Coordinates of C-alpha atoms in Angstrom, one line a residue:
M515 CA 79.3 109.7 -42.2
K516 CA 77.4 112.4 -44.0
M517 CA 73.8 112.3 -45.2
S518 CA 71.6 114.5 -47.3
K519 CA 70.2 117.5 -45.5
A520 CA 66.8 116.1 -46.1
L521 CA 67.5 113.4 -43.7
S522 CA 67.2 114.0 -40.0
S523 CA 68.4 110.9 -38.3
D524 CA 71.5 108.8 -38.1
F525 CA 71.6 105.4 -36.4
W526 CA 73.9 102.5 -36.3
I527 CA 74.7 99.4 -34.4
E528 CA 78.3 98.4 -33.7
A529 CA 79.6 95.0 -33.0
R530 CA 82.7 95.8 -31.0
S531 CA 85.4 93.6 -29.4
L532 CA 86.4 94.8 -26.0
R533 CA 89.9 95.0 -27.3
Q534 CA 89.0 97.1 -30.3
T535 CA 90.2 100.7 -30.3
S536 CA 88.6 102.3 -33.4
P537 CA 84.9 102.8 -33.0
R538 CA 84.1 103.2 -36.7
Q539 CA 85.7 99.9 -37.5
G540 CA 82.9 98.0 -35.7
E541 CA 79.9 99.3 -37.5
R542 CA 77.7 96.4 -38.6
G543 CA 74.3 97.8 -39.4
L544 CA 73.3 101.4 -40.2
G545 CA 70.0 103.2 -41.0
S546 CA 68.9 106.7 -41.6
Q547 CA 65.4 108.0 -42.1
N548 CA 62.7 110.0 -40.4
G549 CA 59.1 108.9 -40.7
C550 CA 56.9 106.0 -41.8
P551 CA 56.1 105.7 -45.5
K552 CA 52.6 106.4 -46.9
V553 CA 52.1 102.7 -47.4
C554 CA 52.8 102.0 -43.7
C555 CA 49.3 100.7 -43.0
T556 CA 48.7 99.1 -46.4
C557 CA 50.5 96.0 -45.3
C558 CA 51.5 93.9 -48.3
L559 CA 50.5 90.2 -48.3
K560 CA 53.9 89.4 -49.9
G561 CA 56.0 91.0 -47.2
D562 CA 57.8 93.1 -49.7
I563 CA 57.1 96.5 -48.3
L564 CA 59.4 98.2 -45.7
N565 CA 56.4 99.2 -43.5
D566 CA 58.4 100.9 -40.8
S567 CA 61.3 103.0 -42.0
H568 CA 62.1 104.9 -38.9
A569 CA 65.9 104.9 -38.6
E570 CA 66.1 102.8 -35.5
I571 CA 64.1 100.0 -37.3
V572 CA 66.1 100.4 -40.5
A573 CA 69.4 100.0 -38.4
K574 CA 68.0 97.0 -36.6
R575 CA 66.9 95.2 -39.8
S576 CA 70.3 96.0 -41.3
F577 CA 71.9 94.4 -38.2
Q578 CA 69.7 91.3 -38.6
R579 CA 70.9 91.0 -42.2
Y580 CA 74.5 91.1 -40.9
L581 CA 73.7 88.5 -38.3
L582 CA 72.3 86.1 -41.0
Y583 CA 75.5 86.4 -42.9
Q584 CA 77.6 85.8 -39.8
M585 CA 75.4 82.7 -39.0
W586 CA 76.1 81.4 -42.6
L587 CA 79.8 81.9 -42.0
A588 CA 79.5 79.9 -38.7
A589 CA 77.5 77.1 -40.3
S590 CA 80.2 77.0 -43.1
H591 CA 82.8 76.5 -40.4
Q592 CA 84.6 79.7 -41.2
Q593 CA 86.6 81.1 -38.2
C594 CA 85.9 84.8 -39.1
S595 CA 82.3 84.5 -37.8
I596 CA 81.2 86.2 -34.6
F597 CA 79.5 82.9 -33.5
I598 CA 80.9 79.8 -32.0
P599 CA 79.2 76.4 -31.4
G600 CA 76.8 76.2 -28.4
T601 CA 76.1 73.2 -26.3
E602 CA 73.0 72.1 -28.2
T603 CA 73.0 70.6 -31.7
G604 CA 72.6 73.3 -34.3
K605 CA 72.8 76.1 -31.8
W606 CA 75.4 78.9 -31.7
K607 CA 76.5 81.6 -29.3
L608 CA 78.4 84.8 -29.5
K609 CA 82.1 84.8 -29.1
P610 CA 83.4 86.2 -25.8
N611 CA 84.3 89.9 -25.7
I612 CA 81.9 91.0 -28.4
I613 CA 79.2 93.5 -27.5
F614 CA 76.6 95.4 -29.5
V615 CA 76.2 99.2 -29.1
F616 CA 73.2 101.1 -30.5
F617 CA 73.8 104.7 -31.4
S618 CA 70.8 107.1 -32.1
S619 CA 71.2 110.7 -33.0
H620 CA 67.8 111.5 -31.3
T621 CA 65.7 110.0 -28.6
P622 CA 63.3 107.3 -30.0
C623 CA 59.8 108.3 -30.7
G624 CA 57.1 107.5 -28.2
D625 CA 57.4 107.3 -24.4
A626 CA 61.2 108.1 -24.3
S627 CA 60.6 111.4 -26.1
I628 CA 58.2 112.8 -23.4
I629 CA 60.9 114.9 -21.8
P630 CA 60.5 117.8 -19.3
I631 CA 61.1 121.4 -20.4
S632 CA 62.5 123.7 -17.7
E633 CA 62.2 127.5 -17.2
P634 CA 64.5 129.1 -17.9
E635 CA 65.1 126.7 -20.8
N636 CA 68.5 125.1 -20.2
Q637 CA 68.1 122.3 -22.7
L638 CA 69.5 122.2 -26.1
S639 CA 66.5 123.6 -28.0
K640 CA 63.8 126.1 -27.4
P641 CA 60.5 125.1 -25.8
V642 CA 58.0 123.4 -28.0
T643 CA 55.6 125.7 -29.9
G644 CA 52.9 124.7 -32.3
D645 CA 55.4 124.8 -35.2
D646 CA 58.1 122.9 -33.3
A647 CA 55.7 120.2 -32.3
A648 CA 54.9 119.7 -35.9
G649 CA 58.5 119.1 -36.6
Q650 CA 58.8 116.4 -33.9
S651 CA 55.6 114.6 -35.1
A652 CA 52.9 114.4 -37.6
E653 CA 50.4 116.0 -35.2
C654 CA 50.8 119.5 -36.5
I655 CA 48.3 121.4 -34.4
S656 CA 48.5 123.2 -31.1
N657 CA 47.6 121.6 -27.8
H658 CA 44.5 123.7 -27.4
D659 CA 43.3 122.8 -30.9
R660 CA 43.8 119.1 -30.1
L661 CA 41.0 119.3 -27.5
G662 CA 37.3 118.8 -28.2
P663 CA 34.8 121.7 -27.4
E664 CA 34.1 120.3 -24.0
D665 CA 37.7 119.7 -23.2
K666 CA 38.6 123.2 -24.4
R667 CA 36.0 124.8 -22.1
K668 CA 37.4 122.7 -19.2
S669 CA 41.0 123.5 -19.9
E670 CA 40.3 127.2 -20.1
K671 CA 38.5 127.1 -16.8
M672 CA 41.5 125.2 -15.3
A673 CA 43.9 127.9 -16.6
S674 CA 41.8 130.7 -15.1
N675 CA 41.4 129.1 -11.8
H676 CA 44.9 127.6 -11.6
I677 CA 43.5 124.3 -10.3
I678 CA 42.5 121.0 -11.6
K679 CA 39.5 119.3 -9.9
R680 CA 39.4 115.6 -9.4
M681 CA 37.1 114.0 -11.9
K682 CA 35.8 110.6 -10.8
T683 CA 34.7 107.8 -13.1
D684 CA 32.5 104.8 -12.3
D685 CA 35.5 102.6 -11.6
D686 CA 37.1 105.3 -9.4
D687 CA 40.2 105.2 -11.5
Y688 CA 42.4 108.2 -12.0
S689 CA 45.4 109.1 -14.2
S690 CA 48.1 111.2 -12.7
V691 CA 49.3 114.3 -14.3
I692 CA 50.8 117.6 -13.1
T693 CA 50.0 121.1 -14.1
E694 CA 52.2 124.1 -13.9
D695 CA 50.5 125.7 -11.0
L696 CA 50.3 122.5 -9.0
A697 CA 53.8 121.4 -9.7
V698 CA 54.6 120.0 -6.3
Q699 CA 51.3 118.3 -5.8
Q700 CA 50.3 115.2 -7.7
V701 CA 46.7 115.6 -9.0
S702 CA 44.6 112.9 -10.4
V703 CA 42.8 113.6 -13.7
K704 CA 40.9 111.5 -16.1
R705 CA 39.1 112.7 -19.3
V706 CA 35.4 112.1 -19.5
G707 CA 34.7 109.1 -21.5
D708 CA 37.8 107.1 -20.6
T709 CA 36.8 103.7 -19.4
N710 CA 40.0 101.8 -19.4
P711 CA 41.0 100.9 -15.9
K712 CA 44.7 101.1 -16.6
S713 CA 46.3 103.9 -14.8
C714 CA 48.7 106.5 -16.2
E715 CA 51.3 108.4 -14.2
C716 CA 53.2 111.6 -14.6
S717 CA 56.9 111.6 -14.8
A718 CA 58.7 111.2 -11.5
E719 CA 61.5 113.4 -12.9
I720 CA 59.0 116.3 -13.3
Q721 CA 57.8 115.9 -9.7
T722 CA 61.3 115.8 -8.3
A723 CA 62.4 118.8 -10.4
N724 CA 59.5 120.9 -9.3
K725 CA 59.9 119.9 -5.6
E726 CA 63.5 121.1 -5.8
T727 CA 62.7 124.4 -7.6
G728 CA 63.3 126.3 -4.4
L729 CA 66.7 124.7 -4.1
G730 CA 67.9 126.4 -7.3
R731 CA 66.8 123.8 -9.8
P732 CA 64.8 125.2 -12.8
K733 CA 61.1 124.8 -12.7
V734 CA 59.6 122.3 -15.1
V735 CA 56.9 124.1 -17.1
D736 CA 56.1 121.8 -20.0
V737 CA 57.1 118.5 -21.8
Y738 CA 58.3 117.8 -25.3
R739 CA 55.5 116.3 -27.4
T740 CA 55.7 113.0 -29.2
G741 CA 53.8 112.4 -32.4
A742 CA 53.2 108.8 -31.5
K743 CA 49.5 108.1 -30.7
C744 CA 48.2 105.9 -27.9
V745 CA 47.2 102.4 -29.1
P746 CA 43.5 101.8 -29.7
G747 CA 41.6 100.5 -26.7
E748 CA 44.2 101.8 -24.2
L749 CA 44.2 104.8 -22.0
G750 CA 44.8 108.0 -24.0
D751 CA 46.7 111.3 -23.3
A752 CA 44.9 113.9 -21.1
R753 CA 46.0 116.6 -23.7
I754 CA 45.8 119.3 -21.0
P755 CA 48.0 122.2 -22.0
G756 CA 51.4 122.2 -20.3
L757 CA 52.7 119.4 -18.2
G758 CA 49.5 117.4 -18.3
Y759 CA 49.4 117.0 -22.1
H760 CA 50.9 113.5 -22.2
C761 CA 50.5 110.4 -20.0
V762 CA 53.7 108.4 -19.7
G763 CA 54.5 104.7 -19.8
L764 CA 51.8 104.0 -22.5
L765 CA 52.2 102.0 -25.7
R766 CA 52.0 104.1 -28.8
V767 CA 51.8 103.8 -32.6
K768 CA 53.7 105.9 -35.1
P769 CA 51.8 108.8 -36.7
G770 CA 53.0 108.1 -40.3
R771 CA 52.0 110.3 -43.2
G772 CA 48.3 110.2 -43.8
D773 CA 46.5 107.1 -42.5
R774 CA 47.1 105.9 -38.9
T775 CA 49.9 103.3 -38.9
C776 CA 50.1 99.8 -37.5
S777 CA 53.7 100.3 -36.4
M778 CA 54.5 100.5 -32.7
S779 CA 56.7 103.4 -31.6
C780 CA 60.5 103.1 -31.5
S781 CA 60.4 103.3 -27.7
D782 CA 58.1 100.4 -27.5
K783 CA 60.1 98.3 -29.9
L784 CA 63.3 99.0 -28.0
A785 CA 61.6 97.9 -24.8
R786 CA 60.6 94.6 -26.6
W787 CA 64.2 94.1 -27.9
N788 CA 65.5 94.6 -24.4
V789 CA 63.6 91.5 -23.3
L790 CA 63.5 89.3 -26.5
G791 CA 66.8 90.4 -28.0
C792 CA 67.6 92.1 -31.3
Q793 CA 67.9 88.9 -33.4
G794 CA 64.2 88.3 -34.0
A795 CA 62.3 85.0 -34.1
L796 CA 63.9 83.4 -37.1
L797 CA 67.5 83.7 -35.9
M798 CA 66.5 82.4 -32.5
H799 CA 66.2 79.0 -34.1
F800 CA 70.0 79.0 -34.3
L801 CA 70.9 80.9 -31.2
Q802 CA 71.4 79.4 -27.7
Y803 CA 70.8 82.8 -26.1
P804 CA 69.2 86.1 -27.3
L805 CA 71.4 88.9 -28.5
Y806 CA 71.1 92.0 -26.3
L807 CA 72.4 95.5 -26.8
S808 CA 75.1 96.4 -24.2
A809 CA 74.4 100.1 -24.5
I810 CA 72.1 102.6 -26.2
I811 CA 73.7 105.9 -26.8
V812 CA 71.7 109.0 -27.8
G813 CA 73.4 112.0 -29.4
K814 CA 73.1 115.7 -28.6
C815 CA 69.4 116.5 -28.4
P816 CA 66.7 117.0 -25.7
Y817 CA 67.3 114.0 -23.5
S818 CA 66.0 112.6 -20.2
Q819 CA 67.7 109.7 -18.5
E820 CA 64.5 109.0 -16.5
A821 CA 62.3 109.0 -19.6
M822 CA 64.7 106.6 -21.4
R823 CA 64.9 104.3 -18.5
R824 CA 61.2 104.3 -18.0
A825 CA 60.4 103.6 -21.6
I826 CA 63.0 101.0 -22.4
I827 CA 63.7 99.2 -19.1
E828 CA 61.2 99.9 -16.3
R829 CA 58.0 99.1 -18.2
C830 CA 59.0 95.5 -18.5
Q831 CA 61.1 95.1 -15.3
H832 CA 58.4 93.4 -13.3
I833 CA 57.7 90.4 -15.6
S834 CA 58.4 86.9 -14.5
F835 CA 58.4 83.3 -15.8
L836 CA 60.4 84.0 -18.9
P837 CA 62.0 81.0 -20.7
D838 CA 65.6 80.2 -20.0
G839 CA 68.0 82.7 -21.5
F840 CA 65.5 85.6 -21.7
L841 CA 65.5 88.4 -19.2
T842 CA 64.8 92.1 -18.7
H843 CA 68.2 93.3 -19.8
E844 CA 69.8 96.1 -17.9
V845 CA 71.0 97.9 -21.0
K846 CA 73.3 100.9 -20.4
L847 CA 71.7 104.2 -21.3
L848 CA 74.1 107.0 -22.2
Q849 CA 74.1 110.4 -23.9
S850 CA 76.8 111.7 -26.2
D851 CA 77.7 115.3 -27.1
L852 CA 77.7 114.3 -30.8
Q853 CA 75.1 116.1 -32.8
F854 CA 74.0 114.9 -36.2
E855 CA 74.9 117.9 -38.4
H856 CA 71.8 117.5 -40.7
S857 CA 69.2 117.0 -37.9
R858 CA 66.2 119.4 -37.8
Q859 CA 67.6 120.9 -34.6
A860 CA 71.1 121.5 -36.1
I861 CA 69.6 123.1 -39.2
Q862 CA 67.2 125.3 -37.2
E863 CA 70.1 126.5 -35.1
V864 CA 72.0 127.7 -38.2
Q865 CA 69.0 129.0 -40.1
T866 CA 67.4 130.9 -37.2
N867 CA 65.7 133.5 -39.4
S868 CA 64.7 131.2 -42.2
R869 CA 61.0 130.5 -42.8
T870 CA 61.7 127.4 -44.9
K871 CA 59.6 124.5 -43.8
L872 CA 61.7 121.4 -43.0
V873 CA 60.0 118.3 -44.3
P874 CA 61.4 114.8 -43.5
C875 CA 62.7 112.9 -46.4
S876 CA 60.8 109.7 -47.5
A877 CA 64.0 107.9 -48.4
A878 CA 65.6 105.4 -46.0
I879 CA 69.3 104.5 -46.3
S880 CA 70.5 101.2 -44.8
W881 CA 73.9 99.6 -44.8
S882 CA 75.0 96.2 -43.6
A883 CA 78.5 94.6 -43.2
V884 CA 77.7 92.0 -45.9
P885 CA 79.7 91.3 -49.1
E886 CA 76.7 91.6 -51.6
Q887 CA 74.8 94.8 -52.0
P888 CA 75.6 96.2 -48.5
L889 CA 73.9 99.6 -49.4
D890 CA 70.2 99.7 -49.7
V891 CA 68.1 102.9 -50.4
T892 CA 64.3 102.8 -50.3
S893 CA 61.6 105.4 -50.8
D894 CA 58.0 105.0 -49.5
G895 CA 58.7 101.4 -48.6
F896 CA 60.2 100.2 -51.9
R897 CA 63.7 100.4 -53.5
Q898 CA 64.5 103.9 -54.7
G899 CA 63.6 104.3 -58.4
T900 CA 60.7 101.9 -58.3
T901 CA 57.9 103.0 -60.6
K902 CA 54.2 102.2 -60.1
K903 CA 54.4 99.5 -62.7
G904 CA 57.4 98.0 -60.9
I905 CA 55.7 97.7 -57.5
G906 CA 55.5 94.0 -56.5
S907 CA 58.4 92.9 -58.6
H908 CA 61.6 91.4 -57.2
Q909 CA 63.5 94.5 -58.2
S910 CA 61.3 96.7 -56.1
R911 CA 62.2 95.1 -52.8
S912 CA 64.4 96.5 -50.1
K913 CA 67.1 94.1 -49.0
I914 CA 65.8 94.4 -45.4
C915 CA 62.0 93.9 -46.1
K916 CA 60.5 90.8 -44.4
V917 CA 60.4 88.6 -47.5
E918 CA 64.1 89.3 -48.4
L919 CA 65.3 88.6 -44.9
F920 CA 63.1 85.5 -44.9
H921 CA 64.6 84.2 -48.2
T922 CA 68.1 84.8 -46.8
F923 CA 67.1 82.8 -43.7
Q924 CA 65.8 79.9 -45.9
K925 CA 69.0 79.8 -47.9
L926 CA 70.8 79.4 -44.6
V927 CA 68.6 76.5 -43.5
T928 CA 69.0 74.7 -46.8
S929 CA 72.8 75.1 -46.7
I930 CA 72.9 72.9 -43.5
S931 CA 72.4 69.2 -43.4
Q932 CA 69.3 67.8 -41.6
E933 CA 71.4 66.2 -38.8
D934 CA 73.1 69.6 -38.0
L935 CA 69.9 71.6 -37.9
P936 CA 68.5 72.6 -34.5
D937 CA 65.5 70.6 -33.1
T938 CA 63.0 73.3 -34.0
L939 CA 63.9 73.0 -37.7
R940 CA 64.8 69.3 -38.1
M941 CA 62.3 67.1 -40.0
K942 CA 59.6 69.8 -39.8
T943 CA 57.1 70.8 -42.6
L944 CA 57.5 74.5 -42.5
E945 CA 56.6 76.7 -45.5
T946 CA 55.5 80.2 -44.7
Y947 CA 57.2 83.1 -42.9
W948 CA 54.5 82.6 -40.1
D949 CA 55.4 78.9 -39.8
Y950 CA 59.0 79.5 -39.2
K951 CA 58.4 82.3 -36.7
E952 CA 55.9 80.2 -34.7
A953 CA 58.3 77.3 -34.7
A954 CA 60.8 79.3 -32.6
L955 CA 59.1 78.0 -29.5
N956 CA 61.2 79.6 -26.8
Y957 CA 61.1 83.0 -28.5
Q958 CA 57.3 82.8 -28.9
E959 CA 56.9 81.8 -25.3
A960 CA 59.0 84.8 -24.1
W961 CA 57.0 87.1 -26.4
K962 CA 53.7 85.7 -25.0
V963 CA 54.9 86.3 -21.4
L964 CA 56.0 89.9 -22.3
R965 CA 52.8 90.7 -24.0
S966 CA 50.6 89.4 -21.2
Q967 CA 52.5 91.0 -18.3
A968 CA 53.8 94.3 -19.7
L969 CA 53.0 95.2 -23.3
T970 CA 49.4 94.2 -23.2
G971 CA 48.1 96.6 -25.9
W972 CA 50.7 95.7 -28.5
V973 CA 49.2 96.0 -32.0
K974 CA 49.9 92.7 -33.8
N975 CA 49.9 92.1 -37.6
A976 CA 47.1 89.9 -38.8
K977 CA 48.2 86.4 -39.8
E978 CA 47.3 86.9 -43.4
Y979 CA 50.1 89.5 -43.7
L980 CA 52.7 86.9 -42.6
H981 CA 51.7 83.9 -44.7
F982 CA 54.1 84.5 -47.6
T983 CA 56.8 82.2 -48.8

């Protein structure tokens, strides 16, 4: 599959039978984009804006569109569906030997992208400079410039003395980071003004690598930056130049273009899907069990197995008392040697002497294995070609925005007789998108447990943005 050179991501989800031999035959949902649209925080009350168009999210929404179609096939008693009847009335389960594989050409933004950089640089791209960091995120300023006057003074003093002192707060809480000159020793640091008692730890991979430096392993000197910002009210990054810039394991929101966004990072969303499934709340009405990814494969790019595992699995591994069927899934995390030919990194490798600034495209391309309008192209949250006058019209909507997926779900519900509906939908007065989501009781209970025990700082949409019909 080829994309415009303006695009820098390529993601798809495969539904693959274990007997299938051709990998491309199994594609079911695909998305390509890089960045949140300008309207990302101007959430529309009608649900007709594609608020988060990072490619992982576009692919997942395309996949949900495919699942809705497959559920309609099952309810219509067509054998070509991937679902078979479950043990409860109105419930369905996946056919045996079908698995879902998620491919990403790049590590997801957020915690999974905080990856060690070794010296000499043995990874696939050069160490991050100010310009490179701008390419990976919307935070287009150097580490030192990110600090306030007081922090700059302290960081300069640290650099000259080659030591970080332990700064104690009233609650005697510390966040753990490592600097270049204290690579083997874990040092506790907390920025003045931080009051959140939640701790933050440095990467175990960094500590291990630097402990083994004398054994021939390259020394870790820095980390790749992520543009995703720590959620409001939670512990923030130390922003100390070098290894101590980021704290790991934190929830983050996407930088977007312009105003701060309300969208959680892709690392955080993948962690959520790894517990709640990829089907979402609406489809959970019809499913006996959540649908989990069997594997997440990342293409050729800077990659850390430890960072991926920490971000997607380990942050939620300790939770307990989930409803029946939900679990902290042990998804397989793999890396491929396949590089997306139009990625920023691939273009930079070819155009080494070019000073052309690479800017992410605002268009998002999605494809679903459905018979009607499988291809969908949006720009800045609306269908490509939408004029200012056309915003808000039916024609301006992406096929994978909230209201369109909701209408597809409603058509599915109305196509099934009352006696064949699951208990959560039978003889209920449900009207809005919010009503239907809240009525998926087991899903909402699992989400409540996950949010209270692991993802405590998750930024939720206000109810008024979900009360559309």
